[in-house]
Short mmCIF file of C-alpha atoms in Angstrom, two decimals:
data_model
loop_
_atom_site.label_atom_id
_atom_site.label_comp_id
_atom_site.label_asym_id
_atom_site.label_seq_id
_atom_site.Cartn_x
_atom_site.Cartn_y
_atom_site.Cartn_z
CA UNK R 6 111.98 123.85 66.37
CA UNK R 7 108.87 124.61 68.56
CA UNK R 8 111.30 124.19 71.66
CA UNK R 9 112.99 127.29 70.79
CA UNK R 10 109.53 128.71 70.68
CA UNK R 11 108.12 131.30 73.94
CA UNK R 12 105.27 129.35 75.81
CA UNK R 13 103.03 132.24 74.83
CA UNK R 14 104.14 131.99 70.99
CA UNK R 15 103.59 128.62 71.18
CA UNK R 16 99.93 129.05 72.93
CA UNK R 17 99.04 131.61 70.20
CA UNK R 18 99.96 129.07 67.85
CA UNK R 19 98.43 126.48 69.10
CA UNK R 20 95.12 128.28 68.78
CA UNK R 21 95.84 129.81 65.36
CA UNK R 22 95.98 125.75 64.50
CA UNK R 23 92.37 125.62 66.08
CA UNK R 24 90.74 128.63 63.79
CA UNK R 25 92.31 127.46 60.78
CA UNK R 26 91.45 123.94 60.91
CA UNK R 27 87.68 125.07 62.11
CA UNK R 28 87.74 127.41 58.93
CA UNK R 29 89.15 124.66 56.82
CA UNK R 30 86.55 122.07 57.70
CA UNK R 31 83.66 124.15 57.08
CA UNK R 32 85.15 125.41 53.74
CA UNK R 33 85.84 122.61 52.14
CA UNK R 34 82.64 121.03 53.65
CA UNK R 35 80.61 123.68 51.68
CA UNK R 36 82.82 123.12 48.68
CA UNK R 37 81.70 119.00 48.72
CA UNK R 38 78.00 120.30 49.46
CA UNK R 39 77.77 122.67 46.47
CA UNK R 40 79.32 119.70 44.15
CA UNK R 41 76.51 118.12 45.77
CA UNK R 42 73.42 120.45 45.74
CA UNK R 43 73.97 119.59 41.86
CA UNK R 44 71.87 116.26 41.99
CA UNK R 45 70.54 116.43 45.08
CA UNK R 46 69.34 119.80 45.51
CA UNK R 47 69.80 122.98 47.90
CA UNK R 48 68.51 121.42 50.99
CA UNK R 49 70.58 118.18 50.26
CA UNK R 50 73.67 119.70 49.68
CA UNK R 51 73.47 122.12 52.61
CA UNK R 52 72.34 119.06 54.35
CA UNK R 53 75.50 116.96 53.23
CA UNK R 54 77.07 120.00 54.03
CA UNK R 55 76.37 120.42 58.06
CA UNK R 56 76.82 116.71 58.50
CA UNK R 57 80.56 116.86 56.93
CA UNK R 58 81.69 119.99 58.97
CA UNK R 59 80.09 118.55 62.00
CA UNK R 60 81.82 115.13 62.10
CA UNK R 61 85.33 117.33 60.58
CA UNK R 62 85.02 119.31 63.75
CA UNK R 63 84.32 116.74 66.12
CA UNK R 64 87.85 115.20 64.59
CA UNK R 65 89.20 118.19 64.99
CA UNK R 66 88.19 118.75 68.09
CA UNK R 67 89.40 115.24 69.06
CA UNK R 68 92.99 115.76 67.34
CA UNK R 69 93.37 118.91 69.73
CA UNK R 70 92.35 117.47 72.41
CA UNK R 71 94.94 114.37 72.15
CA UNK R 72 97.40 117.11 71.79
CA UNK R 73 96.80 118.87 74.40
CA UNK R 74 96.24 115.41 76.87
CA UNK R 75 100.16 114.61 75.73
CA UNK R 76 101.78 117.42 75.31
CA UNK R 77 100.09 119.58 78.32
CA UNK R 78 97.66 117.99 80.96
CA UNK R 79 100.24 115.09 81.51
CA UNK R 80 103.46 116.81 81.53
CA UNK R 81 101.70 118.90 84.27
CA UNK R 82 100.21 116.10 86.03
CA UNK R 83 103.89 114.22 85.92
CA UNK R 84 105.50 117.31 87.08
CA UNK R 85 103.27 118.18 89.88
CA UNK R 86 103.57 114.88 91.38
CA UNK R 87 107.36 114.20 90.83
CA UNK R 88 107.43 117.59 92.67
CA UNK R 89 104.94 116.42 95.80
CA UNK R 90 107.28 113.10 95.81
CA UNK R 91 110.41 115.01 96.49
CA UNK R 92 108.72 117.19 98.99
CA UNK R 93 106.82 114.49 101.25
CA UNK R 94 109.60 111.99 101.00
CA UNK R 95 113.03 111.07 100.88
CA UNK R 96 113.19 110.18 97.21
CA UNK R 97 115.77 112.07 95.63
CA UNK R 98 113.50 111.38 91.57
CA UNK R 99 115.28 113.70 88.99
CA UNK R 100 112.46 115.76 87.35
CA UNK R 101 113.26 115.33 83.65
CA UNK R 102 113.41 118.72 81.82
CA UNK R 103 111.49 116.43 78.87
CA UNK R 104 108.67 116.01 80.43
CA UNK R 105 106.90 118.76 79.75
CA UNK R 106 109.21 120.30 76.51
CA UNK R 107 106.61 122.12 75.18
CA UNK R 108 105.93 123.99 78.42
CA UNK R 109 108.67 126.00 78.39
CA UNK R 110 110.37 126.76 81.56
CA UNK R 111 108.31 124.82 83.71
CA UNK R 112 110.22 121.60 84.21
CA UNK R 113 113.38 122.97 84.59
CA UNK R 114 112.65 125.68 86.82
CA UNK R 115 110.15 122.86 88.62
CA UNK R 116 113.34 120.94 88.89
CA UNK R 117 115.85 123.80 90.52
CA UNK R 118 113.25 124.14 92.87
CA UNK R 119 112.98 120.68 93.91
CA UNK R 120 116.92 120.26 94.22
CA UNK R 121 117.03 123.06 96.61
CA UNK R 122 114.30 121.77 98.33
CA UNK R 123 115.88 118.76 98.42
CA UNK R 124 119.58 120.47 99.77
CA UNK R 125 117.97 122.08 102.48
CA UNK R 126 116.14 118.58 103.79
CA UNK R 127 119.71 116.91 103.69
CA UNK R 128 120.97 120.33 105.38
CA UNK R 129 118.64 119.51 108.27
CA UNK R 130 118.63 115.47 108.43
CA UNK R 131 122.25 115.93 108.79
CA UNK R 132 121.35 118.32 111.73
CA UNK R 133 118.81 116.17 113.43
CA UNK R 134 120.84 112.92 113.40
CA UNK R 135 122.74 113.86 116.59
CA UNK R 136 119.73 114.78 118.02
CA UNK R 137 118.01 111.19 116.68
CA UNK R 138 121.28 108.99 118.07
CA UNK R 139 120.85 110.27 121.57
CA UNK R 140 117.40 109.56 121.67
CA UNK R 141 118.10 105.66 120.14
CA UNK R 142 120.76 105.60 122.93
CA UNK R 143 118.72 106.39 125.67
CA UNK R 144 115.93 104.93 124.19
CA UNK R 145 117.84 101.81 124.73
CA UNK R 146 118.87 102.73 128.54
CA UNK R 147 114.92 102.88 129.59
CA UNK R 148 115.05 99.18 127.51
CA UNK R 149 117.92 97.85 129.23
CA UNK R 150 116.50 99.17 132.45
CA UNK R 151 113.09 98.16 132.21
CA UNK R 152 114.86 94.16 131.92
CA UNK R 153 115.88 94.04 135.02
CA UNK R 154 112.31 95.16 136.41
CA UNK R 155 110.29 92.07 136.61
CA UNK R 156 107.06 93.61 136.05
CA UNK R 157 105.17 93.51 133.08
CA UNK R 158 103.86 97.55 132.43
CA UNK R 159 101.60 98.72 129.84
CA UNK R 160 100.37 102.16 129.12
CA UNK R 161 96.93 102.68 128.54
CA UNK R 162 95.04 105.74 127.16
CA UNK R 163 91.81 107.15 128.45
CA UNK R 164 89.99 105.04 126.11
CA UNK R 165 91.86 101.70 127.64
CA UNK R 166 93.84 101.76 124.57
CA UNK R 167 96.95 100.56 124.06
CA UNK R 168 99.91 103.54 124.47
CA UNK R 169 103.27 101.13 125.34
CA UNK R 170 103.86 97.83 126.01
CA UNK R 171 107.58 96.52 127.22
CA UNK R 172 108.84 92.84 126.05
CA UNK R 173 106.96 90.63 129.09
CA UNK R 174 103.68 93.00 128.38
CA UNK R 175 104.05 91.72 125.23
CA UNK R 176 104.78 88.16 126.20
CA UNK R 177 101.37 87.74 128.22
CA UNK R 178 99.15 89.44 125.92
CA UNK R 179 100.88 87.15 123.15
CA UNK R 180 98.93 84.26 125.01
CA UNK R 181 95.67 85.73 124.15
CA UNK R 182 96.06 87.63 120.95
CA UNK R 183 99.12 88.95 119.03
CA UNK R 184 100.11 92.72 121.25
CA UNK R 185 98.69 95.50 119.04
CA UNK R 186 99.81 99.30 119.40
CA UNK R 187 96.79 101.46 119.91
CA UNK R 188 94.51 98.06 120.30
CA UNK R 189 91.50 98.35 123.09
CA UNK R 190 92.81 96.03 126.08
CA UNK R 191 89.40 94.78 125.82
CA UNK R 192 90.11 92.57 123.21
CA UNK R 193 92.03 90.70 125.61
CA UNK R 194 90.78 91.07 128.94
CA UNK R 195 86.74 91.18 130.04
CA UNK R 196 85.78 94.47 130.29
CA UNK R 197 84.31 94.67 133.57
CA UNK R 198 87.15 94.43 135.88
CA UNK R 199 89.00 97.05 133.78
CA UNK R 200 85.87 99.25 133.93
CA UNK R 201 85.57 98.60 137.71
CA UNK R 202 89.33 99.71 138.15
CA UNK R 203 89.41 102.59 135.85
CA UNK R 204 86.20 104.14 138.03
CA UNK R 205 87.76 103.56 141.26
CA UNK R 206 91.13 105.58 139.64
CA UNK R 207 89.22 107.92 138.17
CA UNK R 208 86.80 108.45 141.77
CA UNK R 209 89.99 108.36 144.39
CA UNK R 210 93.23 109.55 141.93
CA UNK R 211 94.99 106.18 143.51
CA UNK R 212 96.70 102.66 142.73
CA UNK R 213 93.92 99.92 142.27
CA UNK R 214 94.68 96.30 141.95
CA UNK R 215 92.17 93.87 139.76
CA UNK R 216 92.30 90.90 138.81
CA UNK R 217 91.62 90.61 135.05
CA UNK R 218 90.80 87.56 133.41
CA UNK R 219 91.27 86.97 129.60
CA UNK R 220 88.49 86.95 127.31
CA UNK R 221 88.23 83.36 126.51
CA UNK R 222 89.16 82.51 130.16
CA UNK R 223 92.49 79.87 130.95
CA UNK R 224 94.20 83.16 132.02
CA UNK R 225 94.10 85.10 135.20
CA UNK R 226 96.68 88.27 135.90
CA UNK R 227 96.89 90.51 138.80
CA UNK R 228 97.82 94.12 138.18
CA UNK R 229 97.92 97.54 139.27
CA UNK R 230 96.23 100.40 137.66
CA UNK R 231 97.50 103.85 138.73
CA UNK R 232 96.17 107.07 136.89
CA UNK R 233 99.22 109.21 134.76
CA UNK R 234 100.73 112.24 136.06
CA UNK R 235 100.13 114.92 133.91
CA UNK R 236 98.05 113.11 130.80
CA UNK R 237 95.22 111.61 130.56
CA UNK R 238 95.46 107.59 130.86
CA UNK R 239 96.31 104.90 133.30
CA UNK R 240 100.01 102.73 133.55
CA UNK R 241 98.51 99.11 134.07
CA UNK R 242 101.82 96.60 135.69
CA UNK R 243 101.23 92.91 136.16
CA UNK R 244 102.64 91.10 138.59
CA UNK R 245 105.20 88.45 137.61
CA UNK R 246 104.43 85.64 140.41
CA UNK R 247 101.27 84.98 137.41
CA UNK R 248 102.41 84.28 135.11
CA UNK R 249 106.06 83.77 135.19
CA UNK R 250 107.92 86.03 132.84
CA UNK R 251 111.16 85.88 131.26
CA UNK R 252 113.59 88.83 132.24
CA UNK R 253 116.50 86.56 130.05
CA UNK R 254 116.28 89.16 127.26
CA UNK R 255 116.16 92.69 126.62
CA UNK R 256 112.58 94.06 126.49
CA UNK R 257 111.67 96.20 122.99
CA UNK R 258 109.49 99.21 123.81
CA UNK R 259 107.06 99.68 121.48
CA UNK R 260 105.06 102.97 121.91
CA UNK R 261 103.52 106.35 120.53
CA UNK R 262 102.56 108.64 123.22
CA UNK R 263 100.57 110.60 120.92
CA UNK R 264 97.87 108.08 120.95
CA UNK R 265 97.63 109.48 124.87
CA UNK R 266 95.40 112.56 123.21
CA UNK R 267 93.55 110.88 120.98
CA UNK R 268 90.07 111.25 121.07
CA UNK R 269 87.48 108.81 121.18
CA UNK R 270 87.44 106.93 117.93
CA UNK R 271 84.96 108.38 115.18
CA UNK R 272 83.97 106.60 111.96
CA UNK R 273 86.31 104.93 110.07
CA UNK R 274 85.17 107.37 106.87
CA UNK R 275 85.84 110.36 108.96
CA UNK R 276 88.95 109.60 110.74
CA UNK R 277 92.10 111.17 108.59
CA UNK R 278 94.52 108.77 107.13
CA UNK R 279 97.47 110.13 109.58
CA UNK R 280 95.59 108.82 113.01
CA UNK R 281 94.25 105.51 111.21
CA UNK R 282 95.76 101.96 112.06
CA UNK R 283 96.95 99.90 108.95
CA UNK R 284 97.42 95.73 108.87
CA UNK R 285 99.70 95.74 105.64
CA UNK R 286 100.19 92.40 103.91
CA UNK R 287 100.94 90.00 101.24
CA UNK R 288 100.77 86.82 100.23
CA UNK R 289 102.57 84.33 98.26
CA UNK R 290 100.43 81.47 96.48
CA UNK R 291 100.75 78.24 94.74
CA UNK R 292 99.25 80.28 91.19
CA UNK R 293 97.60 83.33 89.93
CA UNK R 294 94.00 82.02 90.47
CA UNK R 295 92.50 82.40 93.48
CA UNK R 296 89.14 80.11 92.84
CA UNK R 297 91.45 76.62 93.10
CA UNK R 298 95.16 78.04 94.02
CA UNK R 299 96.26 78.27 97.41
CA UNK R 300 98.00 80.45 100.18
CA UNK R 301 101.88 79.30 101.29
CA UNK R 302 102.60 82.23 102.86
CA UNK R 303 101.29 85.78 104.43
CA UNK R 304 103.58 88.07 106.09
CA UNK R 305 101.94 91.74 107.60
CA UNK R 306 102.91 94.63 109.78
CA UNK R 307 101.10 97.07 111.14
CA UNK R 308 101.21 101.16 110.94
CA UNK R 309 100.11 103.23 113.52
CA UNK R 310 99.76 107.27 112.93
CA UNK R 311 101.32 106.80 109.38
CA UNK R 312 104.38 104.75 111.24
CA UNK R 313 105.29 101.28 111.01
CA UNK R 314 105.45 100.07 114.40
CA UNK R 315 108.58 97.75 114.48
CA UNK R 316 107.79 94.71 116.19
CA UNK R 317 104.40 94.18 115.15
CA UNK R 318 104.83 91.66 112.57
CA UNK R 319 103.27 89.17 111.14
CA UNK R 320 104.97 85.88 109.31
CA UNK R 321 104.35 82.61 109.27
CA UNK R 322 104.43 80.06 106.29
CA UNK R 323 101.15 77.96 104.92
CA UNK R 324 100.84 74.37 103.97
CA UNK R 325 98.60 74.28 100.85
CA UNK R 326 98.11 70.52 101.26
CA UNK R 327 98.89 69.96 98.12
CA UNK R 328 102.10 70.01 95.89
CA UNK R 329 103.58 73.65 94.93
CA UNK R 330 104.46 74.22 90.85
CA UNK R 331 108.09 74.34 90.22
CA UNK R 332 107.00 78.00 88.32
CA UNK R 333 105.69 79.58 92.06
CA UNK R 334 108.69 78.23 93.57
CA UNK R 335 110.61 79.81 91.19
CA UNK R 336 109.04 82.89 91.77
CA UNK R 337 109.14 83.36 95.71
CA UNK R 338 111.51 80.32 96.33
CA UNK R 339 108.66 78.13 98.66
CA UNK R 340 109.46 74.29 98.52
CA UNK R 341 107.14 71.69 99.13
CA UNK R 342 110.15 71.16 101.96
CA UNK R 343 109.72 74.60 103.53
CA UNK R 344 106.37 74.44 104.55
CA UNK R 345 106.17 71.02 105.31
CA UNK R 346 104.84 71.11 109.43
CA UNK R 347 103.72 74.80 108.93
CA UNK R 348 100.03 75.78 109.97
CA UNK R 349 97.20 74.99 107.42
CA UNK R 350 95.76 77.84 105.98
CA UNK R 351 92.87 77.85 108.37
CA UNK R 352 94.98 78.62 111.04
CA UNK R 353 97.23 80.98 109.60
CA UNK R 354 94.49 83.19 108.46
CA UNK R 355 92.58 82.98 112.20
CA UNK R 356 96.23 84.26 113.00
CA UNK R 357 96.47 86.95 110.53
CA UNK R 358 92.80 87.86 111.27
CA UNK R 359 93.43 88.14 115.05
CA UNK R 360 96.39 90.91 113.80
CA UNK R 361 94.72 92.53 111.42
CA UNK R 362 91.98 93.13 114.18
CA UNK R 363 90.25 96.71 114.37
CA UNK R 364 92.61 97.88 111.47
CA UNK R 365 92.11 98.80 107.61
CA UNK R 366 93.63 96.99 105.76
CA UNK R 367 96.24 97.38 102.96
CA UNK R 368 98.06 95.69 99.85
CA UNK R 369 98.98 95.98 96.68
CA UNK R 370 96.19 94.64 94.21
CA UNK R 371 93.99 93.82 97.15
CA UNK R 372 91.80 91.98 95.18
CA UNK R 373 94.23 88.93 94.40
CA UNK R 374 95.13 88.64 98.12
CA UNK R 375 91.93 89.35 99.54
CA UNK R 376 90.24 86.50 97.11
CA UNK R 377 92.17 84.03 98.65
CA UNK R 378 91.54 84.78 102.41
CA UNK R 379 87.60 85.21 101.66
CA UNK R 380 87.78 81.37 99.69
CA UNK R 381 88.39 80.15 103.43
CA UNK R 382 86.12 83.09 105.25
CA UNK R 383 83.53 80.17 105.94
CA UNK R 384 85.94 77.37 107.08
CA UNK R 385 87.93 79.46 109.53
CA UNK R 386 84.88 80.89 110.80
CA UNK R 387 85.80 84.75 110.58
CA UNK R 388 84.81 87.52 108.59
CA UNK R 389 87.20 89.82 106.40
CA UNK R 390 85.08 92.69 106.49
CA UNK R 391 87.73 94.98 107.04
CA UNK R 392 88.04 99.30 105.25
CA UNK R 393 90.44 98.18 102.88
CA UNK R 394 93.06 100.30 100.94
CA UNK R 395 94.64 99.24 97.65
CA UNK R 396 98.00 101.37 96.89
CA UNK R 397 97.55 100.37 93.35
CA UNK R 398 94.51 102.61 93.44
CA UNK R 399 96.48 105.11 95.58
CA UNK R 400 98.79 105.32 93.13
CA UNK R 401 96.74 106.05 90.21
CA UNK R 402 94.72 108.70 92.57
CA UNK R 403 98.72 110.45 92.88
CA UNK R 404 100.48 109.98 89.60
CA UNK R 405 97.31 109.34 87.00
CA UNK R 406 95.71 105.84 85.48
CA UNK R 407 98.18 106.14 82.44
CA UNK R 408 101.28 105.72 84.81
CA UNK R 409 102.73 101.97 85.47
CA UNK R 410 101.78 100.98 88.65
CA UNK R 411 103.73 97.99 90.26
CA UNK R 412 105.07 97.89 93.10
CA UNK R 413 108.65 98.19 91.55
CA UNK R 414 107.75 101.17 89.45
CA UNK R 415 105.84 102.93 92.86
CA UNK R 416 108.91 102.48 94.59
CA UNK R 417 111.67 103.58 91.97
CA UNK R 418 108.86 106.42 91.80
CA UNK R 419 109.62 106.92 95.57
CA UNK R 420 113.14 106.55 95.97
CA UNK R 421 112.41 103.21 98.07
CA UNK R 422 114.47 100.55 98.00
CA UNK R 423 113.33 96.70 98.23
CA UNK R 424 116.24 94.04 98.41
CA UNK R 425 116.69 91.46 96.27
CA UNK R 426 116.76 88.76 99.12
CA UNK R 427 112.61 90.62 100.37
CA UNK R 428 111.29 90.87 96.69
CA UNK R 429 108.91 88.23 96.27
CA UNK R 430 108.70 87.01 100.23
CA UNK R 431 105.18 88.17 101.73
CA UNK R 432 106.35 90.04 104.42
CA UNK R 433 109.14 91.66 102.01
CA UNK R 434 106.52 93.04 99.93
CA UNK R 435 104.32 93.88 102.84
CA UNK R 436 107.40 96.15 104.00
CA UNK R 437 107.76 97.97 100.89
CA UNK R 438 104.01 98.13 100.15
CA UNK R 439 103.45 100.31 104.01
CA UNK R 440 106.72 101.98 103.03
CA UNK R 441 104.91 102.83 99.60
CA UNK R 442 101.68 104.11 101.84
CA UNK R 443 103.39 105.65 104.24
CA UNK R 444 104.98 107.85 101.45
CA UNK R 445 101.39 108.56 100.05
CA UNK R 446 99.70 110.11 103.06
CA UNK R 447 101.26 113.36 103.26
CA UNK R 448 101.37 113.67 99.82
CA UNK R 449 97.16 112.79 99.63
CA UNK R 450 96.89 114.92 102.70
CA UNK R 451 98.68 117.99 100.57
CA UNK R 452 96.32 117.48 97.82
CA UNK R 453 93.56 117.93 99.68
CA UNK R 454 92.45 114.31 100.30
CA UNK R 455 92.56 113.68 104.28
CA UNK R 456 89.76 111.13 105.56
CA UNK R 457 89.64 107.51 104.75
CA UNK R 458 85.81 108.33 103.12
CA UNK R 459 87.47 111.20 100.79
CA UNK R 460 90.47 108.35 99.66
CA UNK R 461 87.78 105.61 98.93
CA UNK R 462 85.90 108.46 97.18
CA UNK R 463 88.90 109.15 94.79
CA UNK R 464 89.97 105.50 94.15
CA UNK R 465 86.24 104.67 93.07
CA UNK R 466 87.43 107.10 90.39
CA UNK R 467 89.46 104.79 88.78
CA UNK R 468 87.54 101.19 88.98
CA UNK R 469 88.22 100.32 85.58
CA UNK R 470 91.82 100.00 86.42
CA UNK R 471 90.94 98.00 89.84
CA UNK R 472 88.37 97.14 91.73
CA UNK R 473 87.66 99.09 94.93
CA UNK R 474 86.77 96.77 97.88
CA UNK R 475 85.07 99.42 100.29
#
């Protein structure tokens, strides 16, 4: 009946129900005291009196306000973000005119909206995917042509940062760390021969060669540093006599020339979520309890500027040492047999450390993961002291603590899809979970929320439902 009811009528209504039930409580509330006043006098009875209508109107006040919570504030809430999910992502969520019922025309009209919205998007993906074929094509070209240079080249921005790196780049600084997009180059050469080269660039606007030599020594590469035309930052080549490099395959690129105008780097807290570099993982575990279970497997990638970076991965299997319960197997399929010969979890986490280096981390219910990586902290002789982002707080900072949020209901939510084959694999979920983030920045950006500090600041909001780690 009340759905054939204006908004306004029902609003007027709605506060009509207020006044009467205000007037009712304190009537009958002086009724009970006069009945009262008989034995226990005036001042008792008006006494009994003001303590009745009191706790009647705090009830009152109470009922309302659970009506109002269900039948208002989180229809809205669910609307406005069902709305920000179709317009900062792909997902194609039907906005269900029964969300908000008793809001009239809101929902539906919220929903037109969003389907045209949604049209027009289509309308121009279908547009841009000429456009975004040619550039794969010759994106491949500059690959296949870059194999048959044997020369390992790297891009470098003003800061010595990581811009590009082809297949052999990747090969030789594989030797000393894993290759990192956006990554100082001083984390895996010494910093003075770099320094000394960049200067004499910077001084004469010519080719220098160096020598650099890796950080923990063994390794010893000739290059050439030449300045960029027309940006600011430096294309580094090493020469392929030292070490020898495969040309056999075809070379990936990976690169975001972007990161050429980036400025120097400011605090983590103050840099905005869309120019931050993400290490998102999982991992799969003999139980639930992180105090005397154990790792078998952690699988990451890495997002730079709100983009995974293909090629940056990180998978590798973990021998727990011990014998893995039929029930976990069941669960991510790991046999005692698969991870017999793989690295102990000492050295898979120095690994994993070494890739998650100068980034924020990410997962889904940090907490669990992180437990088990900090258990070994001591014995692999590293610290996980990482920014940390949990988009199980993310979530409840976009769609409200009431809302489920696994990773299956964030991603239904989102219109992302996870295999069956990746569901319960580490690196699987890692995929899905910096899908899931990437997803949530422009839509925290469009509420307002851009920094890393102003994130952390709104999922300390909802610490009962999980613990922040920041």
């Amino acid at each position: 009946m009340l759905a054939n009811l204006s908004l306004r009528l029902r609003i007027f209504l709605f506060f009509c129900l207020i006044a009467v039930g205000g007037v009712t409580v304190v009537l009958v509330s002086l009724y009970l005291g006069l009945q009262r006043s008989v034995d226990a006098g005036a001042a008792g009875g008006f006494t009994f009196a003001a303590i009745l209508a009191s706790f009647g109107l705090l009830a009152l006040s109470a009922g309302i306000w659970l009506l109002f919570d269900e039948n208002v504030a989180k229809p809205i809430e669910k609307v406005a973000a069902l709305m920000r999910v179709r317009a900062h992502s792909d997902a194609e969520t039907d906005i269900d005119p029964e969300l908000a019922r008793y809001l009239g025309d809101l929902a539906p009209a919220a929903a037109g909206l969003a389907d045209r919205a949604g049209n027009a998007a289509q309308d121009l993906a279908a547009n841009l995917a000429d456009h975004t074929a040619q550039l794969a094509a010759e994106r491949d070209q500059l690959t296949a042509l870059l194999t048959d240079i044997p020369v390992a080249m790297t891009v470098l921005s003003a800061d010595l940062n990581i811009v590009l790196y082809d297949g052999q780049s990747a090969d030789l600084l594989a030797r000393i760390a894993p290759p990192r997009l956006n990554a100082p180059l001083t984390d895996y050469f010494e910093p003075e021969a770099l320094d000394q080269a960049r200067a004499q660039v910077n001084r004469t606007g010519l080719p220098v060669g160096c020598v650099l030599t890796s950080r923990h020594g063994g390794l010893s590469c000739p290059a050439l540093m030449r300045p960029l035309d027309g940006a600011p930052g430096y294309l580094l080549s090493f020469e392929a006599s030292e070490p020898q490099l495969s040309t056999e395959q075809p070379r990936p690129l990976v690169y975001d020339f972007n990161l050429l105008e980036t400025a120097g780097q400011a605090r983590t807290e103050d840099t905005p979520l869309s120019e931050l570099t993400f290490a998102v993982f999982d991992t799969e575990t003999t139980g639930l309890l992180p105090h005397k279970d154990d790792i078998v497997q952690i699988g990451a990638l890495r997002m730079v500027r709100g983009k995974i970076v293909e090629g940056e991965t990180f998978d590798t299997l973990v021998d727990p040492k011990r014998p893995i319960p039929a029930t976990s197997s069941e669960v991510h399929g790991i046999t005692d047999a698969m991870v017999a010969g793989a690295p102990d979890v000492i050295k898979a986490a120095r690994g994993f450390h070494g890739f998650a280096s100068g980034a924020v981390l990410v997962a889904h219910n940090a907490p669990f993961d992180l437990a088990f990586l900090r258990r070994q902290a001591e014995a692999c002789e590293v610290a996980w002291d990482h920014p940390v982002l949990d988009t199980v707080l993310l979530s409840a900072v976009l769609f409200g603590a009431s809302e489920t949020h696994t990773l299956d209901a964030i991603c239904d939510r989102l219109g992302i899809v996870i295999e069956d084959r990746d569901r319960h694999t580490a690196l699987g979920d890692a995929r899905a979970t910096a899908q899931v983030l990437a997803c949530m920045i422009p839509m925290l950006e469009a509420r307002g929320v851009r920094t890393f500090g102003e994130v952390v600041t709104e999922t300390k909001k909802h610490g009962r439902l999980l613990q922040d780690l920041n």
